Amino acid sequence: MMNEEYEMKVPGEEFKEKVLDIYPPKLAKRRARQILVNKVGENDEVPQILANTRTAPGIMTMRGCAYAGCKGVVLGPTRDILQITHGPIGCGFYSWLTRRNKTRPETLDDVNYMPYTLSTDLQEDEIVFGGEKKLMAAIDEAVALFHPRAIGIFATCPVGLIGDDVHAVARQAEAKYPDINIFGFSCEGYKGVSQSAGHHVANNKVFTDVVGLLDKPKDGKFRVNILGEYNIGGDAFELERVIKDCGLTLHSTFSGNSTYDEFCSAHTADLNTVMCHRSINYLAEMMELKYGIPWFKVNFVGADASAKSLRKIAAFFEDEELIARTEKVIEAEMKEVIKVRDEVKARCQGKTALLFVGGSRAHHYQEILKEIGVDTIAAGYEFAHRDDYEGRKVMPTITVDADSRNIEELTVTPDETRFNPRISDEEKAKREAAGFEFSDYRGMMPEMPDKTLVLDDCNHYELEQLIEYYHPDLVCAGIKEKYVVQKAGIPMKQLHSYDYMGPFAGFKGAINFYREIDRLLNSNAFKFTKAPWDKSPELVATYGYNE
Ligand code: CFM
């Protein structure tokens, strides 16, 4: 007799049932809305996912905190804004370059604060009696040592809990040092459910206190900003090279290899291209409203995606010479890419991967893996919102809850003197009708095959279950996952810091990535690993929880 139940079940559904089984009923019900078997409709409709909500206490989440999203992610890669962490020393120390965001000052005399980490090193005394004085003293000390032009102050959890006001201290400090732009970020770790809240806090402050301070455009006919590119492992260096070759001027990168002046004058560029929409779509949107700069989504992970993005930028400017030059660059770069790709693909074709990364890479890296024949069978974001999964078009239908209401939504109006729409509404509408997409992104799920598994805020228990169930050839995630995966005998690539490698963006980056994945997939090293649980018995327990 046929086992009907078995015959009917899609593997993803079966996995989901199995994994939810261990949770208490209430949590299982919630997780059931965060673990989905993908299904894409004709117009990109996908199942609705529950995202950007609190992780259940006790779960070993892969997420980080709002402070990490603000200080570590968005502001961290600028080299000449002096950044002071107001809090215990650990917060500053662990946000100090572990993400491998690089920078390259133009001359040896140029300011670079990135090799330093500055913290107020809060102690019990300040937790009891307040830390504002210590913060002011830290600013005095930093000014005397470094003479910076701009200082950012970042609040951590305890600072918020005891009620220190980083903004008030910033104002006092500015009165004392009128030549220095001093601004605070309310990015206490608990401010939101993940890093994502910190991105938004950072975007708001950079927009109100930095962008627009310097009306000085860079030279060049086609001036482009890249938003959401953080120069991990040198990604921005590779993009700078290619963009220059095409004949474009890179005005400002937010924030890989960037400077304060580039932020201040970013509003003078002709176009905003958005790489990681999750972390910075707010700034793109606000700059369009205030200054009239249009934006669209690009992706420089993968050689084909890079070529597509460059073509889109060239098409935007409608300049024959630029278009021809861009095509030439793509043609020249793709020669080596295709050579390596073919060689690597022959060895990697048909392998499978699981991808769990922040808020855009779990999507972007599926494309580059596909280029060498590696299929992503399950993927998820740590902290993305529904639009990152389902497409920007669902944004108006996203419910705002108490946690997201925590973050200020700025009301932005056109700048009285500097609002200058780079293209008129009619022109924009005309181009959109012809298929050119502005202010949009498609989301991860519409680009994943049916029956693949999508998990929001995947945790360590679920990752272990996934490995056991799917036996993937490769897992891509972060440092907290790395050693568990390797102990299971599976190669693991960190897609946050790239471990020790990079760049992975652009054409040369794609070649680096193909080669790295080839080495990981086709070396037997991890199969020889004996995990501790293979050597000694594992303790098993069940929740003593009853509804
Ligand atoms: Fe954007 Fe990022 Fe990402 Fe992100 Fe990040 Fe990162 Fe990331 Mo780690 S900004 S959302 S908060 S692409 S640090 S460079 S790798 S989780 S997927």
XYZ file of C-alpha atoms and ligand atoms in Angstrom:
564
model
C 0.000 0.000 0.000
C 1.191 3.483 -0.792
C 1.904 5.757 2.104
C -0.448 8.536 1.077
C 0.724 11.031 3.614
C 4.307 10.642 2.454
C 3.322 10.884 -1.203
C 1.431 14.120 -0.672
C 3.983 16.023 1.323
C 6.357 18.558 -0.160
C 9.712 18.159 1.652
C 9.492 21.711 2.998
C 6.081 21.060 4.534
C 7.322 17.871 6.110
C 10.333 19.688 7.542
C 8.171 22.474 8.867
C 5.892 20.054 10.695
C 8.861 18.280 12.194
C 10.631 21.441 13.345
C 7.534 23.058 14.852
C 6.753 19.942 16.814
C 9.247 20.739 19.570
C 7.928 24.249 20.317
C 5.264 25.094 22.881
C 1.929 25.492 21.013
C 1.791 29.293 21.106
C 5.300 29.657 19.749
C 4.740 26.935 17.154
C 1.768 28.901 15.873
C 3.895 32.021 15.476
C 6.850 30.232 13.926
C 4.445 28.630 11.445
C 3.946 32.130 9.998
C 7.716 32.682 9.797
C 8.602 29.392 8.089
C 7.086 29.144 4.632
C 7.249 26.878 1.637
C 7.691 29.213 -1.311
C 5.153 29.506 -4.084
C 5.320 32.242 -6.699
C 2.213 33.375 -8.556
C 1.966 34.926 -11.998
C 2.373 38.476 -10.762
C 5.041 37.645 -8.208
C 2.501 36.987 -5.446
C 4.055 34.944 -2.679
C 2.752 33.721 0.673
C 2.731 36.386 3.373
C 5.523 36.038 5.906
C 5.651 37.248 9.493
C 8.822 39.333 9.810
C 10.410 42.112 11.865
C 8.775 40.924 15.088
C 10.301 40.023 18.439
C 12.274 36.847 18.875
C 10.785 34.634 21.590
C 12.870 34.833 24.776
C 15.077 31.794 25.180
C 15.565 31.254 21.450
C 19.169 31.290 20.216
C 18.547 33.859 17.503
C 21.080 34.810 14.830
C 20.144 38.480 15.221
C 22.118 41.451 16.494
C 20.983 44.654 18.206
C 19.943 48.168 17.192
C 23.299 49.600 18.313
C 25.036 47.151 15.950
C 22.817 48.298 13.085
C 23.490 51.986 13.734
C 27.087 52.218 14.863
C 28.479 49.013 13.428
C 26.668 48.890 10.114
C 25.681 52.301 8.801
C 28.162 54.706 10.426
C 31.024 52.323 11.189
C 32.615 52.378 7.742
C 33.020 56.218 7.557
C 36.580 57.053 8.438
C 36.501 60.647 9.638
C 33.432 60.929 11.831
C 34.816 60.300 15.290
C 32.535 57.729 16.873
C 32.094 57.442 20.627
C 30.174 54.535 22.097
C 28.474 55.651 25.288
C 28.232 52.447 27.266
C 30.136 49.519 28.752
C 33.375 48.657 27.000
C 32.117 45.429 25.398
C 29.705 47.214 23.040
C 32.490 49.373 21.624
C 35.024 46.587 21.484
C 32.813 44.118 19.630
C 31.718 46.698 17.074
C 35.329 47.485 16.235
C 36.077 46.278 12.704
C 34.993 42.655 13.176
C 32.765 43.215 10.140
C 35.907 43.828 8.066
C 34.661 47.092 6.552
C 37.720 48.595 4.967
C 38.753 52.114 4.150
C 41.484 53.770 2.119
C 42.399 57.378 2.925
C 43.647 59.153 -0.185
C 46.876 60.338 1.394
C 48.850 59.417 4.477
C 47.843 62.735 6.027
C 44.129 62.082 5.636
C 42.157 61.469 8.767
C 41.236 57.893 9.578
C 39.650 57.029 12.928
C 38.748 53.484 12.010
C 41.737 51.858 13.666
C 40.462 53.276 16.996
C 37.541 52.358 19.159
C 36.322 55.016 21.559
C 34.065 54.202 24.470
C 33.016 55.888 27.700
C 33.597 52.544 29.440
C 30.628 52.916 31.793
C 31.046 51.424 35.250
C 28.627 50.657 38.099
C 29.079 54.160 39.536
C 27.759 55.789 36.375
C 24.930 53.289 36.101
C 23.810 54.433 39.552
C 24.611 58.170 39.369
C 24.371 58.815 35.622
C 26.964 58.832 32.855
C 26.443 62.169 31.103
C 29.427 63.811 32.800
C 31.652 60.955 31.746
C 30.399 61.316 28.197
C 31.216 65.030 28.184
C 34.676 64.262 29.559
C 35.148 61.666 26.803
C 34.214 64.257 24.177
C 36.695 66.762 25.688
C 39.400 64.144 25.624
C 38.604 63.080 22.052
C 38.587 66.693 20.825
C 41.945 67.383 22.456
C 43.469 64.248 20.957
C 41.977 64.163 17.471
C 40.487 67.610 16.612
C 37.700 65.981 14.576
C 35.239 67.849 12.358
C 32.361 65.601 13.321
C 31.532 63.398 16.303
C 28.822 60.754 16.516
C 27.685 59.507 19.942
C 26.036 56.122 20.116
C 23.774 55.096 22.983
C 23.825 51.515 24.234
C 21.210 49.630 26.302
C 22.282 50.695 29.820
C 22.493 54.336 28.759
C 18.855 54.222 27.700
C 17.830 52.382 30.846
C 19.377 54.928 33.212
C 18.062 57.825 31.135
C 21.271 59.508 29.945
C 20.405 61.952 27.162
C 23.040 61.705 24.443
C 21.328 64.446 22.434
C 21.479 66.938 25.305
C 25.176 66.198 25.784
C 25.733 66.579 22.030
C 24.094 70.026 22.139
C 26.195 71.109 25.126
C 29.333 69.867 23.424
C 28.450 71.704 20.237
C 28.029 74.922 22.187
C 31.492 74.374 23.601
C 33.040 73.382 20.258
C 31.068 75.351 17.636
C 33.300 74.217 14.760
C 32.507 70.564 15.317
C 29.306 68.876 14.165
C 28.281 66.710 17.133
C 25.234 64.455 16.971
C 23.824 61.614 19.042
C 22.041 58.429 18.046
C 19.312 56.880 20.219
C 20.318 53.430 19.108
C 20.069 51.581 22.411
C 20.350 47.886 21.626
C 16.794 47.178 22.704
C 15.375 50.029 20.613
C 13.901 47.601 18.121
C 13.651 43.874 17.566
C 16.988 43.682 15.709
C 19.731 45.629 13.905
C 17.105 46.920 11.539
C 15.899 49.549 14.020
C 19.459 50.871 14.262
C 19.650 51.294 10.488
C 16.594 53.500 10.581
C 17.905 55.580 13.507
C 21.204 56.056 11.642
C 19.477 57.014 8.377
C 17.365 59.633 10.138
C 20.258 61.329 11.904
C 22.599 61.290 8.923
C 19.796 62.827 6.895
C 18.926 65.598 9.367
C 22.415 66.452 10.637
C 24.857 65.660 7.848
C 23.487 65.362 4.294
C 23.036 68.780 2.727
C 25.701 70.649 4.716
C 28.025 71.081 1.754
C 26.758 72.302 -1.614
C 29.770 71.146 -3.525
C 29.273 68.638 -6.318
C 32.172 66.493 -7.476
C 33.366 66.996 -11.043
C 31.915 64.695 -13.660
C 29.050 64.357 -16.069
C 27.307 61.404 -14.432
C 27.512 61.576 -10.656
C 26.216 58.586 -8.773
C 25.884 57.674 -5.101
C 25.869 54.072 -3.959
C 23.747 53.547 -0.869
C 23.960 50.361 1.171
C 27.480 49.299 0.168
C 29.759 48.918 3.166
C 33.080 47.834 1.705
C 33.212 44.483 3.433
C 36.447 42.790 2.405
C 37.074 45.596 -0.107
C 33.801 45.338 -2.084
C 33.585 49.106 -2.530
C 37.153 49.257 -3.877
C 36.176 46.899 -6.684
C 33.032 48.889 -7.452
C 34.979 52.147 -7.474
C 37.298 50.647 -10.092
C 34.522 49.440 -12.377
C 32.389 52.552 -12.008
C 35.331 54.754 -12.916
C 36.126 52.580 -15.941
C 32.571 53.043 -17.175
C 32.987 56.837 -17.080
C 30.767 57.486 -14.073
C 31.733 59.591 -11.068
C 31.128 57.927 -7.750
C 30.063 60.788 -5.545
C 29.367 59.188 -2.158
C 29.139 55.677 -0.885
C 26.998 55.116 2.169
C 29.167 54.161 3.802
C 31.989 51.949 2.535
C 35.276 53.827 2.104
C 33.502 57.135 2.723
C 34.207 60.509 4.258
C 32.173 63.070 6.148
C 32.400 65.585 3.291
C 31.047 63.017 0.861
C 28.029 62.507 3.123
C 27.584 66.274 3.496
C 27.514 66.829 -0.265
C 25.698 63.620 -1.309
C 22.589 65.624 -2.194
C 24.412 67.155 -5.169
C 24.672 63.837 -7.059
C 22.458 62.985 -10.031
C 21.322 59.538 -8.946
C 21.078 57.298 -5.903
C 21.632 53.619 -6.539
C 20.635 51.359 -3.667
C 22.499 48.144 -3.044
C 21.307 46.999 0.413
C 17.790 48.367 0.501
C 17.131 46.966 3.984
C 19.672 49.146 5.708
C 19.266 52.361 3.763
C 16.090 52.622 1.723
C 14.940 55.339 4.157
C 17.759 57.686 3.181
C 17.137 57.129 -0.537
C 13.470 57.901 -0.096
C 14.119 61.025 2.027
C 16.762 62.379 -0.375
C 14.331 62.038 -3.241
C 11.634 63.926 -1.356
C 13.933 66.706 -0.178
C 16.337 67.106 -3.082
C 14.668 65.384 -6.041
C 17.285 62.642 -6.549
C 15.686 59.546 -8.051
C 16.772 56.127 -6.788
C 16.684 52.581 -7.987
C 17.889 49.210 -6.808
C 21.169 47.718 -7.983
C 22.965 44.520 -7.099
C 26.685 44.054 -7.525
C 26.851 40.541 -6.096
C 27.354 38.241 -9.071
C 28.862 39.075 -12.450
C 25.557 39.004 -14.326
C 23.879 41.126 -11.668
C 26.798 43.594 -11.812
C 26.527 43.858 -15.584
C 22.779 44.378 -15.325
C 23.201 47.104 -12.704
C 25.842 48.969 -14.722
C 23.629 48.806 -17.814
C 20.748 50.200 -15.805
C 22.828 53.136 -14.571
C 24.033 53.877 -18.103
C 20.476 53.602 -19.432
C 19.284 56.086 -16.819
C 21.585 58.790 -18.194
C 20.549 58.064 -21.798
C 24.003 58.906 -23.102
C 25.235 56.939 -26.098
C 28.896 57.316 -25.231
C 28.340 56.166 -21.653
C 26.274 53.198 -22.806
C 28.958 52.144 -25.298
C 31.745 52.533 -22.761
C 29.803 50.517 -20.178
C 29.283 47.714 -22.694
C 33.004 47.692 -23.418
C 33.851 47.405 -19.724
C 31.364 44.562 -19.254
C 32.708 42.735 -22.281
C 36.291 43.007 -21.098
C 35.498 41.983 -17.502
C 33.282 39.065 -18.488
C 36.071 37.312 -20.428
C 37.908 36.259 -17.282
C 34.651 35.798 -15.340
C 33.307 33.307 -17.871
C 36.586 31.400 -18.019
C 36.673 30.876 -14.251
C 32.933 30.370 -13.992
C 32.912 27.534 -16.536
C 35.805 25.835 -14.845
C 34.262 26.098 -11.371
C 30.725 25.300 -12.488
C 31.855 21.952 -13.838
C 32.810 20.983 -10.300
C 29.960 22.656 -8.370
C 26.907 22.046 -10.552
C 23.999 20.524 -8.644
C 25.352 21.232 -5.154
C 22.971 22.712 -2.602
C 23.211 25.564 -0.120
C 21.408 27.051 2.870
C 21.646 30.835 3.261
C 20.925 32.773 6.429
C 22.184 36.341 6.420
C 21.006 39.769 7.596
C 18.545 41.611 5.422
C 19.671 41.479 1.794
C 22.568 39.091 1.279
C 20.502 35.918 1.615
C 18.881 37.134 -1.578
C 21.844 38.662 -3.404
C 24.090 35.646 -2.892
C 21.572 33.227 -4.367
C 22.275 34.806 -7.745
C 26.037 34.396 -7.581
C 25.724 30.798 -6.331
C 23.413 30.046 -9.254
C 26.124 31.315 -11.618
C 28.238 28.312 -10.611
C 25.310 25.898 -10.509
C 24.708 25.866 -6.745
C 21.009 25.763 -5.786
C 19.706 27.446 -2.655
C 17.201 25.096 -1.065
C 16.402 27.161 2.028
C 17.100 30.780 2.850
C 16.150 33.446 5.287
C 16.936 36.802 6.747
C 17.783 37.630 10.321
C 15.920 40.917 10.491
C 14.377 41.760 7.133
C 10.889 43.185 6.804
C 8.093 41.795 4.687
C 9.083 43.968 1.711
C 12.535 42.357 1.593
C 10.852 38.964 1.297
C 7.773 39.756 -0.738
C 8.746 42.893 -2.687
C 8.499 46.620 -1.992
C 4.962 46.692 -3.331
C 3.653 45.121 -0.070
C 4.935 48.036 2.031
C 1.581 49.794 2.351
C 0.081 46.581 3.763
C 2.688 46.127 6.522
C 1.199 46.481 9.987
C 3.017 48.944 12.214
C 3.410 47.523 15.708
C 4.635 49.000 18.992
C 8.235 48.043 18.226
C 8.385 49.717 14.826
C 6.542 52.748 16.188
C 9.523 53.208 18.478
C 11.545 54.576 15.587
C 10.787 58.053 14.396
C 9.352 58.445 10.889
C 10.559 61.823 9.644
C 8.224 64.050 7.705
C 10.220 65.269 4.753
C 9.298 68.158 2.475
C 11.076 69.549 -0.577
C 14.016 71.841 0.234
C 13.005 75.424 -0.498
C 16.029 76.292 -2.582
C 17.693 73.020 -3.431
C 14.866 70.727 -4.492
C 15.715 69.892 -8.069
C 14.017 66.880 -9.647
C 16.704 65.255 -11.810
C 13.982 63.981 -14.080
C 10.429 65.296 -14.295
C 7.426 63.284 -13.102
C 6.246 62.894 -16.696
C 9.635 61.637 -17.817
C 9.756 59.212 -14.910
C 6.271 57.919 -15.702
C 7.235 57.515 -19.343
C 10.290 55.475 -18.451
C 8.375 53.379 -15.952
C 5.803 52.600 -18.610
C 8.688 51.365 -20.765
C 9.763 48.989 -17.988
C 12.369 51.024 -16.089
C 11.930 50.416 -12.371
C 12.463 53.314 -9.977
C 12.045 53.161 -6.189
C 11.374 49.444 -6.160
C 12.779 46.010 -5.394
C 11.345 42.645 -6.092
C 12.033 40.788 -2.849
C 13.685 37.452 -2.228
C 10.731 35.104 -2.449
C 9.573 35.938 -6.005
C 13.082 35.043 -7.159
C 13.256 31.704 -5.344
C 11.873 28.551 -6.937
C 8.620 27.032 -5.727
C 8.917 24.587 -2.836
C 12.139 26.100 -1.494
C 11.966 26.952 2.181
C 11.994 30.498 3.564
C 12.641 31.076 7.270
C 12.544 34.443 8.989
C 14.737 34.846 12.080
C 15.977 31.264 11.846
C 17.554 30.038 15.072
C 20.267 27.572 15.954
C 17.918 24.715 16.721
C 16.228 25.117 13.345
C 19.550 25.390 11.528
C 20.683 22.090 13.025
C 17.383 20.527 11.990
C 17.759 21.901 8.472
C 21.219 20.412 8.168
C 19.987 17.057 9.354
C 17.004 17.075 7.045
C 18.460 18.504 3.842
C 22.134 17.482 4.068
C 23.225 20.634 2.207
C 26.673 20.808 0.632
C 27.258 24.352 1.884
C 25.923 26.716 4.524
C 26.375 30.481 4.333
C 25.684 32.437 7.517
C 27.603 34.246 10.257
C 30.165 33.703 12.965
C 27.628 32.447 15.524
C 26.626 29.646 13.156
C 30.019 28.865 11.705
C 31.456 26.349 14.138
C 28.249 24.398 14.667
C 28.003 23.920 10.910
C 31.629 22.917 10.543
C 31.300 20.424 13.392
C 28.469 18.840 11.433
C 31.041 18.213 8.675
C 29.699 20.837 6.300
C 31.692 23.712 4.809
C 30.516 27.092 5.933
C 31.136 30.519 4.401
C 30.559 33.640 6.406
C 28.683 36.103 4.265
C 28.912 38.931 6.783
C 32.659 39.449 7.149
C 33.709 36.951 4.399
C 36.031 35.463 7.077
C 39.404 36.483 5.659
C 38.541 37.185 2.015
C 37.073 39.583 -0.483
C 36.098 41.489 -2.393
C 33.079 39.451 -3.486
C 31.260 42.292 -5.274
C 31.643 43.230 -8.937
C 33.504 41.183 -11.533
C 36.770 40.463 -9.784
C 34.746 39.847 -6.635
C 32.650 37.251 -8.442
C 35.812 35.436 -9.493
C 37.066 35.441 -5.895
C 33.752 34.047 -4.711
C 33.588 31.276 -7.356
C 37.073 30.155 -6.398
C 36.340 30.224 -2.669
C 33.143 28.190 -3.022
C 34.922 25.752 -5.307
C 37.600 25.222 -2.654
C 35.013 24.757 0.077
C 32.767 22.406 -1.858
C 35.465 20.286 -3.373
C 37.737 19.801 -0.424
C 37.094 16.854 1.834
C 38.492 18.498 4.940
C 35.184 18.936 6.760
C 34.117 15.349 6.199
C 36.903 14.262 8.508
C 35.594 16.359 11.393
C 34.360 14.468 14.381
C 31.854 16.557 16.285
C 31.814 16.403 20.075
C 28.336 14.854 19.927
C 29.704 12.040 17.751
C 32.221 11.165 20.417
C 30.178 11.447 23.595
C 26.444 11.007 24.218
C 24.164 13.970 23.804
C 21.848 15.029 26.584
C 18.241 15.221 25.481
C 15.525 17.161 27.254
C 12.019 18.417 26.615
C 10.457 21.730 27.582
C 8.745 21.627 30.935
C 6.291 24.148 29.573
C 2.530 23.705 29.550
C 0.009 25.991 27.916
Fe 22.616 45.265 4.412
Fe 24.939 44.606 5.023
Fe 22.883 42.917 4.862
Fe 22.925 44.747 6.827
Fe 24.417 43.278 8.471
Fe 26.428 43.163 6.681
Fe 24.352 41.520 6.564
Mo 26.118 41.342 8.475
S 23.889 46.274 5.824
S 21.300 44.037 5.646
S 23.010 44.777 9.026
S 23.908 43.870 3.356
S 26.519 43.539 8.757
S 27.082 44.518 5.150
S 26.404 41.134 6.245
S 23.824 41.285 8.594
S 22.917 40.836 4.963
